[in-house]
PDB file of C-alpha atoms and ligand atoms in Angstrom:
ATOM      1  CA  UNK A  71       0.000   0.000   0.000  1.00  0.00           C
ATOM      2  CA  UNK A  72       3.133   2.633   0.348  1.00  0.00           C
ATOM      3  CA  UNK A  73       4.232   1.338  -2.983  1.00  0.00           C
ATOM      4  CA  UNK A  74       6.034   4.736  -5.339  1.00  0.00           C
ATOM      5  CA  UNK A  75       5.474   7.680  -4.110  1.00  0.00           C
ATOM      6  CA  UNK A  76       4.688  10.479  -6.265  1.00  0.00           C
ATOM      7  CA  UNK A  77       6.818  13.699  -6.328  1.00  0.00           C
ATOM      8  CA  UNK A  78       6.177  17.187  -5.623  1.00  0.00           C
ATOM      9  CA  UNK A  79       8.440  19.742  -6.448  1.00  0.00           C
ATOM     10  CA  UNK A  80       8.871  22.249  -3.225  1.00  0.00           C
ATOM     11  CA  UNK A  81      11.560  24.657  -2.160  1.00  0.00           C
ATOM     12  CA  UNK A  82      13.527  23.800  -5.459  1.00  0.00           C
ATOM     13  CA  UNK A  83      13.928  19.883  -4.116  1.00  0.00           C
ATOM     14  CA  UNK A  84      11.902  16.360  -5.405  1.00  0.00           C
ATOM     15  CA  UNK A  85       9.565  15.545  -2.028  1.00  0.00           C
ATOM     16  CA  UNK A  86       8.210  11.969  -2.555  1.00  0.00           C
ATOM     17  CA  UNK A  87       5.330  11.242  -0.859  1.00  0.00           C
ATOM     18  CA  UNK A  88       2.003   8.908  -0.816  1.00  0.00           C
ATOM     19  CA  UNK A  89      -1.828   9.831  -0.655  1.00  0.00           C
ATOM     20  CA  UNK A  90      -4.020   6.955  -0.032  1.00  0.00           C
ATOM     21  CA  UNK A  91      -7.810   7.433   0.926  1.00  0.00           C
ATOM     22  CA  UNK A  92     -10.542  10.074   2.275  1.00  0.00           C
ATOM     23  CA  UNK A  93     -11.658  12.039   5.152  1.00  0.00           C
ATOM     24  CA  UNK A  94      -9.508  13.916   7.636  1.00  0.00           C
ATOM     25  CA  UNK A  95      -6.374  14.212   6.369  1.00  0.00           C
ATOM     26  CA  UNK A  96      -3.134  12.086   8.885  1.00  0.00           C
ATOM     27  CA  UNK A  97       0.551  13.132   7.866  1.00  0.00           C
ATOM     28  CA  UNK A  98       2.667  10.441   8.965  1.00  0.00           C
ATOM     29  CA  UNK A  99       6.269  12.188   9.530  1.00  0.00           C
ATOM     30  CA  UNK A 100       9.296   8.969   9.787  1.00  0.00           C
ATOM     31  CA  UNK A 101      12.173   8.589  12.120  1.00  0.00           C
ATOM     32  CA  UNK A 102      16.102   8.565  11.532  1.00  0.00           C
ATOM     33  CA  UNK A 103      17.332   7.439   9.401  1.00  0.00           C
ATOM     34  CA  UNK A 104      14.490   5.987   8.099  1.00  0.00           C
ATOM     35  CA  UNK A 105      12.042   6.815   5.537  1.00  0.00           C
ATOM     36  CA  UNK A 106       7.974   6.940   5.069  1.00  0.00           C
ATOM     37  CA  UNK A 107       8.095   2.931   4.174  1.00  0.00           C
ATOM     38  CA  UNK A 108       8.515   2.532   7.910  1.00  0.00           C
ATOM     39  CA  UNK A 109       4.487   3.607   8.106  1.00  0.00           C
ATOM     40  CA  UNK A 110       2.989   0.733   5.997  1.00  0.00           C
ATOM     41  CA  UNK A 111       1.200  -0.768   8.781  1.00  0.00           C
ATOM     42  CA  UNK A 112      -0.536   2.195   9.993  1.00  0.00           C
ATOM     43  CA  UNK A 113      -1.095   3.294   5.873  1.00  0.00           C
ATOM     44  CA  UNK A 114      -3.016  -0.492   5.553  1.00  0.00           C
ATOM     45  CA  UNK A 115      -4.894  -0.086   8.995  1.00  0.00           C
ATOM     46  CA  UNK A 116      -6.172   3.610   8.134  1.00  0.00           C
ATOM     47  CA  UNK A 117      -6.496   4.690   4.617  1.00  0.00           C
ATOM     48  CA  UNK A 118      -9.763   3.309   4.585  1.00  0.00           C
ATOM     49  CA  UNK A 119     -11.278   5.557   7.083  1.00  0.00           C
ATOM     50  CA  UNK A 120      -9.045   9.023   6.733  1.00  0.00           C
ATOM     51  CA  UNK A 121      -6.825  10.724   3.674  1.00  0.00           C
ATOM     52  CA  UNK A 122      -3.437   9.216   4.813  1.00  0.00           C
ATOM     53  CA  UNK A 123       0.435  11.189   3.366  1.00  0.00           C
ATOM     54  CA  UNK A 124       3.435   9.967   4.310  1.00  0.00           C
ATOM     55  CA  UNK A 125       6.332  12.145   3.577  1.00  0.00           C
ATOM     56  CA  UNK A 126       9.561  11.412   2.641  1.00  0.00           C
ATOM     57  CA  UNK A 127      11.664  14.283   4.155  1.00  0.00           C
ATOM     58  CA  UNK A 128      14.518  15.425   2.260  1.00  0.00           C
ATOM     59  CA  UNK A 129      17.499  13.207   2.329  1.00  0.00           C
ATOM     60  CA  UNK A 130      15.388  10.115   2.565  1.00  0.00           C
ATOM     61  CA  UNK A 131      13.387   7.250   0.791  1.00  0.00           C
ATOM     62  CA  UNK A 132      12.737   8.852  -2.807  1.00  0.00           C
ATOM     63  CA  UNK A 133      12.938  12.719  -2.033  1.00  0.00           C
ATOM     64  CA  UNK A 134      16.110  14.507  -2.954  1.00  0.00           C
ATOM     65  CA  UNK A 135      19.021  14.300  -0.837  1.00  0.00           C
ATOM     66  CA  UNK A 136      20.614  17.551  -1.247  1.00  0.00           C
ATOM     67  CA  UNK A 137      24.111  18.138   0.250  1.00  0.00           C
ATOM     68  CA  UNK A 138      23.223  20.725   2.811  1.00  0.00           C
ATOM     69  CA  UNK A 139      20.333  22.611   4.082  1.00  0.00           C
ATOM     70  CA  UNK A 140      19.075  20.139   6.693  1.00  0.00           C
ATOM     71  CA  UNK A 141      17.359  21.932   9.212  1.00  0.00           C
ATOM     72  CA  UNK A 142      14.270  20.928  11.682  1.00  0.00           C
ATOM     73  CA  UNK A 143      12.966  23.954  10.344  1.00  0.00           C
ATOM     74  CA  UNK A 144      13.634  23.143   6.826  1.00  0.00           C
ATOM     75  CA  UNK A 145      11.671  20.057   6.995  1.00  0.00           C
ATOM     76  CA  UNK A 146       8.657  21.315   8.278  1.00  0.00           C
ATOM     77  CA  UNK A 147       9.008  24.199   5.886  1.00  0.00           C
ATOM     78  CA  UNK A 148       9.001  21.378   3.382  1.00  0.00           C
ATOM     79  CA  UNK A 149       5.980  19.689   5.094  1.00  0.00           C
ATOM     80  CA  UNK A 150       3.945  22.825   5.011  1.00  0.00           C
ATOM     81  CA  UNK A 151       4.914  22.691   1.277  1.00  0.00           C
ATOM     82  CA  UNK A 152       3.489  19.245   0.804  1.00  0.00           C
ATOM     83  CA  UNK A 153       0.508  20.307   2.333  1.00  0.00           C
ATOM     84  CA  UNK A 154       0.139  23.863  -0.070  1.00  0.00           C
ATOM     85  CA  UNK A 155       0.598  21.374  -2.957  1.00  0.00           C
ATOM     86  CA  UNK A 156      -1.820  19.062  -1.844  1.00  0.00           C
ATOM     87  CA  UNK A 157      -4.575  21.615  -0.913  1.00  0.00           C
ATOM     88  CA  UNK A 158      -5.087  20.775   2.718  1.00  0.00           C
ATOM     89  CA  UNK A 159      -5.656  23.480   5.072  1.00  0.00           C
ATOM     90  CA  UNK A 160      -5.356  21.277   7.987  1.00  0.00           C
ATOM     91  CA  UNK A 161      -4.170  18.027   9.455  1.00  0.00           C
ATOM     92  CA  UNK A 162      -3.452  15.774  12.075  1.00  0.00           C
ATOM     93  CA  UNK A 163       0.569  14.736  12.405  1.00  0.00           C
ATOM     94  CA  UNK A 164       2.037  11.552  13.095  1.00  0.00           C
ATOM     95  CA  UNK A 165       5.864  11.914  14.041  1.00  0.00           C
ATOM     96  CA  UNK A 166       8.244   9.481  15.499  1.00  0.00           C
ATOM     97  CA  UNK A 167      11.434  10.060  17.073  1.00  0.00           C
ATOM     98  CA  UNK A 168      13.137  12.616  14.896  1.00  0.00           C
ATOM     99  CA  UNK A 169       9.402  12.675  13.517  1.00  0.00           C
ATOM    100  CA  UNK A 170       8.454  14.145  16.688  1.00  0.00           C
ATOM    101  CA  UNK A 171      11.196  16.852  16.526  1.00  0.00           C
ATOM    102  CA  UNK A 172       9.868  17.985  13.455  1.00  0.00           C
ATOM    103  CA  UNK A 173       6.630  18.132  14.459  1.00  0.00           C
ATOM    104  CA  UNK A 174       7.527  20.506  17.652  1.00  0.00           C
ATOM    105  CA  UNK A 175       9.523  22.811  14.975  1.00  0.00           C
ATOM    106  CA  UNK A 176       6.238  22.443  12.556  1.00  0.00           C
ATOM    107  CA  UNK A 177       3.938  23.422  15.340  1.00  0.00           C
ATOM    108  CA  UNK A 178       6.666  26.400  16.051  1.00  0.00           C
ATOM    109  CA  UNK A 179       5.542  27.844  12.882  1.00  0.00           C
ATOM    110  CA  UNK A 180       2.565  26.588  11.456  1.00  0.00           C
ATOM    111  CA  UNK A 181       0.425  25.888  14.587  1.00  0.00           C
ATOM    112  CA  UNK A 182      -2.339  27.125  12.562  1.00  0.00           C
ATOM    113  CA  UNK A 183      -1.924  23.936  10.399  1.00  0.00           C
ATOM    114  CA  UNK A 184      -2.661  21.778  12.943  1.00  0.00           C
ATOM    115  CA  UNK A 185      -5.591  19.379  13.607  1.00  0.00           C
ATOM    116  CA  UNK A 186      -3.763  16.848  15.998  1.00  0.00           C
ATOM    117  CA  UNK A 187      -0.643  15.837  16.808  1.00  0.00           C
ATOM    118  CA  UNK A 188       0.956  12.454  17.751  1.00  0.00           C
ATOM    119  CA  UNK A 189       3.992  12.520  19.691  1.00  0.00           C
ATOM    120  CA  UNK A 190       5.425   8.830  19.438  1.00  0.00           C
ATOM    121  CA  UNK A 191       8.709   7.722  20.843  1.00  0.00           C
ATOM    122  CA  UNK A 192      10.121  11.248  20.787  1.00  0.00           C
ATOM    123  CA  UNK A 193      11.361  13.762  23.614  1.00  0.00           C
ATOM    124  CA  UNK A 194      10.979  17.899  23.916  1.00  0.00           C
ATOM    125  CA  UNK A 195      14.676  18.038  25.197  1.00  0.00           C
ATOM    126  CA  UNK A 196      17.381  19.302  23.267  1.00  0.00           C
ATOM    127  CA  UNK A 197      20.785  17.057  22.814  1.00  0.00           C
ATOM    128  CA  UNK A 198      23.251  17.197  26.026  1.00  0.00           C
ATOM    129  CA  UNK A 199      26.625  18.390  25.232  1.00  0.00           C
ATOM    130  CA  UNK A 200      27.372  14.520  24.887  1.00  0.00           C
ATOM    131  CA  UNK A 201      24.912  13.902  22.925  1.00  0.00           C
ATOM    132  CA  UNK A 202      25.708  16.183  20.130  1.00  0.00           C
ATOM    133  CA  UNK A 203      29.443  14.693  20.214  1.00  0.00           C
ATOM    134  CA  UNK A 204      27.746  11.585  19.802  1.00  0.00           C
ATOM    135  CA  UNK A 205      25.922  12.950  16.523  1.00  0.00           C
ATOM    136  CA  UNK A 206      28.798  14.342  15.339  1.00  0.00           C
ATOM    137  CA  UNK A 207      31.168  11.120  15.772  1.00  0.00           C
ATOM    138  CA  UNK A 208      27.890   9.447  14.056  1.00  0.00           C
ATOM    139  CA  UNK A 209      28.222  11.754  11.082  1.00  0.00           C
ATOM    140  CA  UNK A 210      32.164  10.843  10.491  1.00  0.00           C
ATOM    141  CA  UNK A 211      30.827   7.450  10.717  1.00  0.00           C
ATOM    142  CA  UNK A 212      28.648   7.253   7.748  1.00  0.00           C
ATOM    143  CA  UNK A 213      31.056   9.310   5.554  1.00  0.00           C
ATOM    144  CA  UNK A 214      33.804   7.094   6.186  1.00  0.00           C
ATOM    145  CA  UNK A 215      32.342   3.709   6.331  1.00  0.00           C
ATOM    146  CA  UNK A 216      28.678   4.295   4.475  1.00  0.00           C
ATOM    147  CA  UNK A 217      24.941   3.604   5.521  1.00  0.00           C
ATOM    148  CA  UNK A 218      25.615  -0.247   6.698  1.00  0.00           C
ATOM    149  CA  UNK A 219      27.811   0.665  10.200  1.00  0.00           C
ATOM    150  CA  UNK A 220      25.257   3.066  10.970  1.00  0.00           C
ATOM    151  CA  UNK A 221      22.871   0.905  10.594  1.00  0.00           C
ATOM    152  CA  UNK A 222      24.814  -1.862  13.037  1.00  0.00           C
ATOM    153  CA  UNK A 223      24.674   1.045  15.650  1.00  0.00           C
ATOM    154  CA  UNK A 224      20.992   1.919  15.292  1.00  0.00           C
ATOM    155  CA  UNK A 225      19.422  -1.113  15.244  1.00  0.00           C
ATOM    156  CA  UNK A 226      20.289  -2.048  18.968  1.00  0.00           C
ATOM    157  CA  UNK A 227      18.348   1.221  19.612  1.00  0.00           C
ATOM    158  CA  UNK A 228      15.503   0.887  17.282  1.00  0.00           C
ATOM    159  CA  UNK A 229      14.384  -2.511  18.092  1.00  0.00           C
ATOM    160  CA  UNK A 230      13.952  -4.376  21.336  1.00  0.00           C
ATOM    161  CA  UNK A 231      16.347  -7.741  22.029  1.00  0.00           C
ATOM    162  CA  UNK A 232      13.389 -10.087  21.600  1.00  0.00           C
ATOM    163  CA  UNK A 233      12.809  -8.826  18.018  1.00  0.00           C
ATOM    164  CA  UNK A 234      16.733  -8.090  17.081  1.00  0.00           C
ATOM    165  CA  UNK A 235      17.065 -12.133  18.171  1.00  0.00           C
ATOM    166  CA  UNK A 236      13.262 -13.520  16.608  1.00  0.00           C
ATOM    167  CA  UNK A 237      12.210 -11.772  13.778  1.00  0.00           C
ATOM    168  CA  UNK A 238      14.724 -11.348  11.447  1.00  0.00           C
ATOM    169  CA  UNK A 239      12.036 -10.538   8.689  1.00  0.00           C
ATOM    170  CA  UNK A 240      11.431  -6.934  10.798  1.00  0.00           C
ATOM    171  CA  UNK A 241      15.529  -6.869  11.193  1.00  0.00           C
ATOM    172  CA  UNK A 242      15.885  -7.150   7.312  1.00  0.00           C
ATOM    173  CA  UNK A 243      13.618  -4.509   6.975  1.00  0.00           C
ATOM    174  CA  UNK A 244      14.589  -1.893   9.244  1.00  0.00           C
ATOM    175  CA  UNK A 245      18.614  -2.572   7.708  1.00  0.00           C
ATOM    176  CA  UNK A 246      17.052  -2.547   4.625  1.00  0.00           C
ATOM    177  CA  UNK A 247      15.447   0.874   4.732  1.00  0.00           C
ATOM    178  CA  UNK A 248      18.739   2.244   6.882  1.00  0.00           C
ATOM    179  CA  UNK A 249      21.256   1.208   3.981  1.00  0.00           C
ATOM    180  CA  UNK A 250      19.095   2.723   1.559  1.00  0.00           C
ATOM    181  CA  UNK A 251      19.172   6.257   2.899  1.00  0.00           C
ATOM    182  CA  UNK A 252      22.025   8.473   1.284  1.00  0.00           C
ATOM    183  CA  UNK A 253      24.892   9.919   3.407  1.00  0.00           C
ATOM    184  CA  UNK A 254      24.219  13.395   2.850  1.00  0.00           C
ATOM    185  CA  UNK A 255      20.548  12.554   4.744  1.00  0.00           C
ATOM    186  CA  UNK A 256      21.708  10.521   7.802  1.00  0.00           C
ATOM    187  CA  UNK A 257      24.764  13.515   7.896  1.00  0.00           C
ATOM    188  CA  UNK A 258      21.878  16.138   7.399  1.00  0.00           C
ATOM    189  CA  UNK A 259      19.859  15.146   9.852  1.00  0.00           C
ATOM    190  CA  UNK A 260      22.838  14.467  12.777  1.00  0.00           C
ATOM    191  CA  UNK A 261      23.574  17.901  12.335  1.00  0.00           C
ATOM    192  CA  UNK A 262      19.346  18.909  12.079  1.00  0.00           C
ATOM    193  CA  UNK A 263      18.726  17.191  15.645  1.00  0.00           C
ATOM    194  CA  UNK A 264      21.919  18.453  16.949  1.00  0.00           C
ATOM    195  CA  UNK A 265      21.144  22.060  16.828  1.00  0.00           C
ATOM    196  CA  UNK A 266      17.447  21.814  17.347  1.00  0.00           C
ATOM    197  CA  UNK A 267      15.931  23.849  20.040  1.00  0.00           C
ATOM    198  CA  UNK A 268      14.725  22.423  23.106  1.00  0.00           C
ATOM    199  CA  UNK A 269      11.008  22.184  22.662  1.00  0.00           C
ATOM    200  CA  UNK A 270       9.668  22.034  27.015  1.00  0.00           C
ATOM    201  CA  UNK A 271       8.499  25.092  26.961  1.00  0.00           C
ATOM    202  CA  UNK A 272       6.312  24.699  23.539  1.00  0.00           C
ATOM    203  CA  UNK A 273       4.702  21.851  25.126  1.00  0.00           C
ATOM    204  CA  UNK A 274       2.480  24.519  27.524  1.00  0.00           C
ATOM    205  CA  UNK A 275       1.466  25.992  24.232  1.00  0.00           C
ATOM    206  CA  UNK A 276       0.205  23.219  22.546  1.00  0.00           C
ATOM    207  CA  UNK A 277      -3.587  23.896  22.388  1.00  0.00           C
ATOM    208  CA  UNK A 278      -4.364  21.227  19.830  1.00  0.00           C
ATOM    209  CA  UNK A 279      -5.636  16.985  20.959  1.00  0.00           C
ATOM    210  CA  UNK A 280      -2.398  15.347  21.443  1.00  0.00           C
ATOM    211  CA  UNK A 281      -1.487  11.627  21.829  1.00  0.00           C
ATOM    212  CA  UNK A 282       2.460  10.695  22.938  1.00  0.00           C
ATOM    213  CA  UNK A 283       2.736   6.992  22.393  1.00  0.00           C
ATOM    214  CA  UNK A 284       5.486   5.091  23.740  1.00  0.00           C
ATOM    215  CA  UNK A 285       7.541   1.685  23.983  1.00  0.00           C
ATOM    216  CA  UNK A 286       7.528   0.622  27.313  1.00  0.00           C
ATOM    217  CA  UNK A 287      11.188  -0.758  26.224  1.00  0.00           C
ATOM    218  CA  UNK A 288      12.220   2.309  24.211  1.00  0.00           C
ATOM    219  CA  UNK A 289      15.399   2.981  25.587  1.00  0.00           C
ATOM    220  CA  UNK A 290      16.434   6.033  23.089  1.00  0.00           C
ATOM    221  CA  UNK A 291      13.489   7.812  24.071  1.00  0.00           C
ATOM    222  CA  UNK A 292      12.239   6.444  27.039  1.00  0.00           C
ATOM    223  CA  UNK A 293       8.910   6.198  28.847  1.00  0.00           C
ATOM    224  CA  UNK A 294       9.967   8.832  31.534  1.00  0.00           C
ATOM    225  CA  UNK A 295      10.360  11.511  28.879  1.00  0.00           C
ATOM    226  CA  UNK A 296       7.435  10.519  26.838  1.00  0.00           C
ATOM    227  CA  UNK A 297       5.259  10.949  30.406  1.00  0.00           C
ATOM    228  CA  UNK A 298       6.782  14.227  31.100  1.00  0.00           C
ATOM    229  CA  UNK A 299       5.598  15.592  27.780  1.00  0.00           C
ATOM    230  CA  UNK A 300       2.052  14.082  28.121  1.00  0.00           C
ATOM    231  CA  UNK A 301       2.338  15.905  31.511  1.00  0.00           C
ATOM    232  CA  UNK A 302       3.381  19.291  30.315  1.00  0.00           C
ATOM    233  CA  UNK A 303       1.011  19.525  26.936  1.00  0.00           C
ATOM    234  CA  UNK A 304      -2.668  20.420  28.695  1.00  0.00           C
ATOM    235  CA  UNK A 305      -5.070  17.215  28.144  1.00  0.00           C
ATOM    236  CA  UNK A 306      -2.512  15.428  26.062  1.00  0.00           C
ATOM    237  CA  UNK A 307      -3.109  11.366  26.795  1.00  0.00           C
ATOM    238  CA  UNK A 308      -0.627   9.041  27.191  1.00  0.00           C
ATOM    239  CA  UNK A 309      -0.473   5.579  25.713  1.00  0.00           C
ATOM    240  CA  UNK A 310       2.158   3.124  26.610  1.00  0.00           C
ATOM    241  CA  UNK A 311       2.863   0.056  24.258  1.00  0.00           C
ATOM    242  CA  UNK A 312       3.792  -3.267  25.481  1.00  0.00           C
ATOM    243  CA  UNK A 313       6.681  -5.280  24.050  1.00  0.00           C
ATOM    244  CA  UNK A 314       7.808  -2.608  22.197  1.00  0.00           C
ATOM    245  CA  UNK A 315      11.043  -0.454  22.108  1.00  0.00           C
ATOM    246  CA  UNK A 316      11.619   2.417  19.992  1.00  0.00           C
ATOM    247  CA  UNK A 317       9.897   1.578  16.858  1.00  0.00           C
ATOM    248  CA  UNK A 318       6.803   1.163  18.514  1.00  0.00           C
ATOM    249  CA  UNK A 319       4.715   1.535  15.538  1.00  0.00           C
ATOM    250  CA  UNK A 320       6.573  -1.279  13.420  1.00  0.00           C
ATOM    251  CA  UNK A 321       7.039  -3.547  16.587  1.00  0.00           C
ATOM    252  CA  UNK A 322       3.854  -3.334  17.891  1.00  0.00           C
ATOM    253  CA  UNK A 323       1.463  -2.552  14.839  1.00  0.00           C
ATOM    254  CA  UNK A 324      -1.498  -3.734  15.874  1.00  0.00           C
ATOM    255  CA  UNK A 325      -1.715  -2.055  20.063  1.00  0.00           C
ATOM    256  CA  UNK A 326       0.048   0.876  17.874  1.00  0.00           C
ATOM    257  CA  UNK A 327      -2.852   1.502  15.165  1.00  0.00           C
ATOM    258  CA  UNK A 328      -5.213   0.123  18.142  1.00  0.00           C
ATOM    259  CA  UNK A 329      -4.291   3.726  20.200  1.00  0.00           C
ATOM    260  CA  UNK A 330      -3.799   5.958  17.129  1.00  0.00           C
ATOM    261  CA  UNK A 331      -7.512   5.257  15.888  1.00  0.00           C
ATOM    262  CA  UNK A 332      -9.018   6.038  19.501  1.00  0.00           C
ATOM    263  CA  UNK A 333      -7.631   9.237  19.503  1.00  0.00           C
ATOM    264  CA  UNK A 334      -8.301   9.973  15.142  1.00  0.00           C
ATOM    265  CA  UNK A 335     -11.917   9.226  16.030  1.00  0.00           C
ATOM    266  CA  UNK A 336     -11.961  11.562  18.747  1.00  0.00           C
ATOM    267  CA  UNK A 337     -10.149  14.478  16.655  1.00  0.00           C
ATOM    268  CA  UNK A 338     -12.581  13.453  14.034  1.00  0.00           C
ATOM    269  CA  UNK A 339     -15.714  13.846  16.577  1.00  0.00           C
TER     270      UNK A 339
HETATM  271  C1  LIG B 116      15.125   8.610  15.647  1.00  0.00           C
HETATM  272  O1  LIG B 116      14.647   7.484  15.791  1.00  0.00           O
HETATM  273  O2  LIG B 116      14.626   9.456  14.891  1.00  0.00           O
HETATM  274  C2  LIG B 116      16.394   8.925  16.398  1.00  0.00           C
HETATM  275  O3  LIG B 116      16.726   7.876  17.245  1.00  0.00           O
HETATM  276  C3  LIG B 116      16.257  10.200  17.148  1.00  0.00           C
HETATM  277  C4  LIG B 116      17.503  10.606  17.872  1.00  0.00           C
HETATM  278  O4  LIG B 116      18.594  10.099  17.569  1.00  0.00           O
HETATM  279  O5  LIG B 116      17.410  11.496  18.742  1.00  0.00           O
END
């Protein structure tokens, strides 16, 4: 059901993106260093009830990887692109992880946009001091040894031991999609989350129905800081999902799509 994505050309880059189904309109936004293909489970469990994009952001999947110009900013100046060129005034967003970061930088600018946002597996901090090393090091990583080392380090963090050991099928998958992503992305968007803002004090703002979603065994962004946010964003809910680190949403599909539909039919009324 993700299948090609069609292209849309928006500030001067190829965004490739899908647009399955009818009703309110879900933007799914993917995780590093990933790309939209990581959403095919919630695309086949919604796009019969709602109008469901998933974005490739630039430097991923089938979009343009450009050399530079990787910003949090940037991509959700793209997103609010996509959404111009697909004539919808408004929508709920779906971001995961890095997903999530763009969404808070999105809803910096564009709250106006937005319907409903989903909050999975993602944090309002900014990097520590260490942590932006850590990005950096990453960075000299994939330009010296290329997509496959980085994904051997991310895997550990994306998926939980029981699934890294049983089901190589999802292991395949998730390398799969890693090694696939050019260098210039995964450098782009080390350098994107390094410098983003921290986002705690947005969260009071947030006016809009918010879901954060969570892997109890997500261990990159863990259940502590995904209960703070639901704690600082006014009526936000919090939903925590069993067996599942910090690709909840590819782990756990079904408990995944099972939360993300309560709350849809509640934006939806
Ligand atoms: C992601 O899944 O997008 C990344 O793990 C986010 C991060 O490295 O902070």
């Amino acid at each position: 059901m993700v299948g090609r994505g069609m292209l849309a050309r928006i500030n001067g880059i190829n965004l490739a993106y899908t647009d399955h189904g009818q009703g309110l309109p879900v933007v799914f936004v993917h995780a590093f260093p990933l790309n939209r293909v990581m959403w095919a489970p919630q695309v086949e469990a919604l796009a019969g009830g709602y109008r469901v994009i998933t974005a490739d952001l630039r430097g991923h999947g089938e979009s343009d990887a450009p050399l530079w110009r990787y910003t949090l900013e940037q991509f959700a100046d793209d997103l609010r692109g996509l959404l111009d060129h697909l004539n919808i005034p408004r929508a709920v967003f779906v971001g995961l992880s890095m997903g999530g970061y763009t969404l808070f930088a999105f809803y910096r600018k564009y709250a106006d946009r937005v319907q409903g946002l989903v909050l999975a597996d993602t944090r309002a901090q900014a990097d520590t001091e260490e942590g932006r090393t850590g990005r950096f090091n990453m960075a000299q990583a994939a330009y010296r040894q290329g997509a496959s080392a980085i994904a051997d380090v991310m895997l550990p963090k994306l998926l939980s031991p029981a699934a890294l050991q049983g089901r190589p099928g999802l292991v395949q998958q998730v390398r799969g999609i890693i090694t696939a992503t050019q260098i210039s992305g995964i450098a782009g968007d080390l350098m994107a989350m390094a410098e983003r803002p921290d986002s705690t004090l947005l969260l009071k703002e947030i006016a809009c129905p918010t879901l954060v979603i969570v892997g109890e065994l997500d261990q990159a962004t863990p259940p502590a800081d995904a209960r703070a946010m639901a704690e600082g964003i006014r009526g936000a809910r919090l939903e925590v999902i069993h067996g599942a680190a910090h690709l909840a949403n590819l782990e756990q599909p079904e408990a995944f799509n099972q939360a993300l539909v309560k709350f849809l039919e509640r934006v939806r009324g």
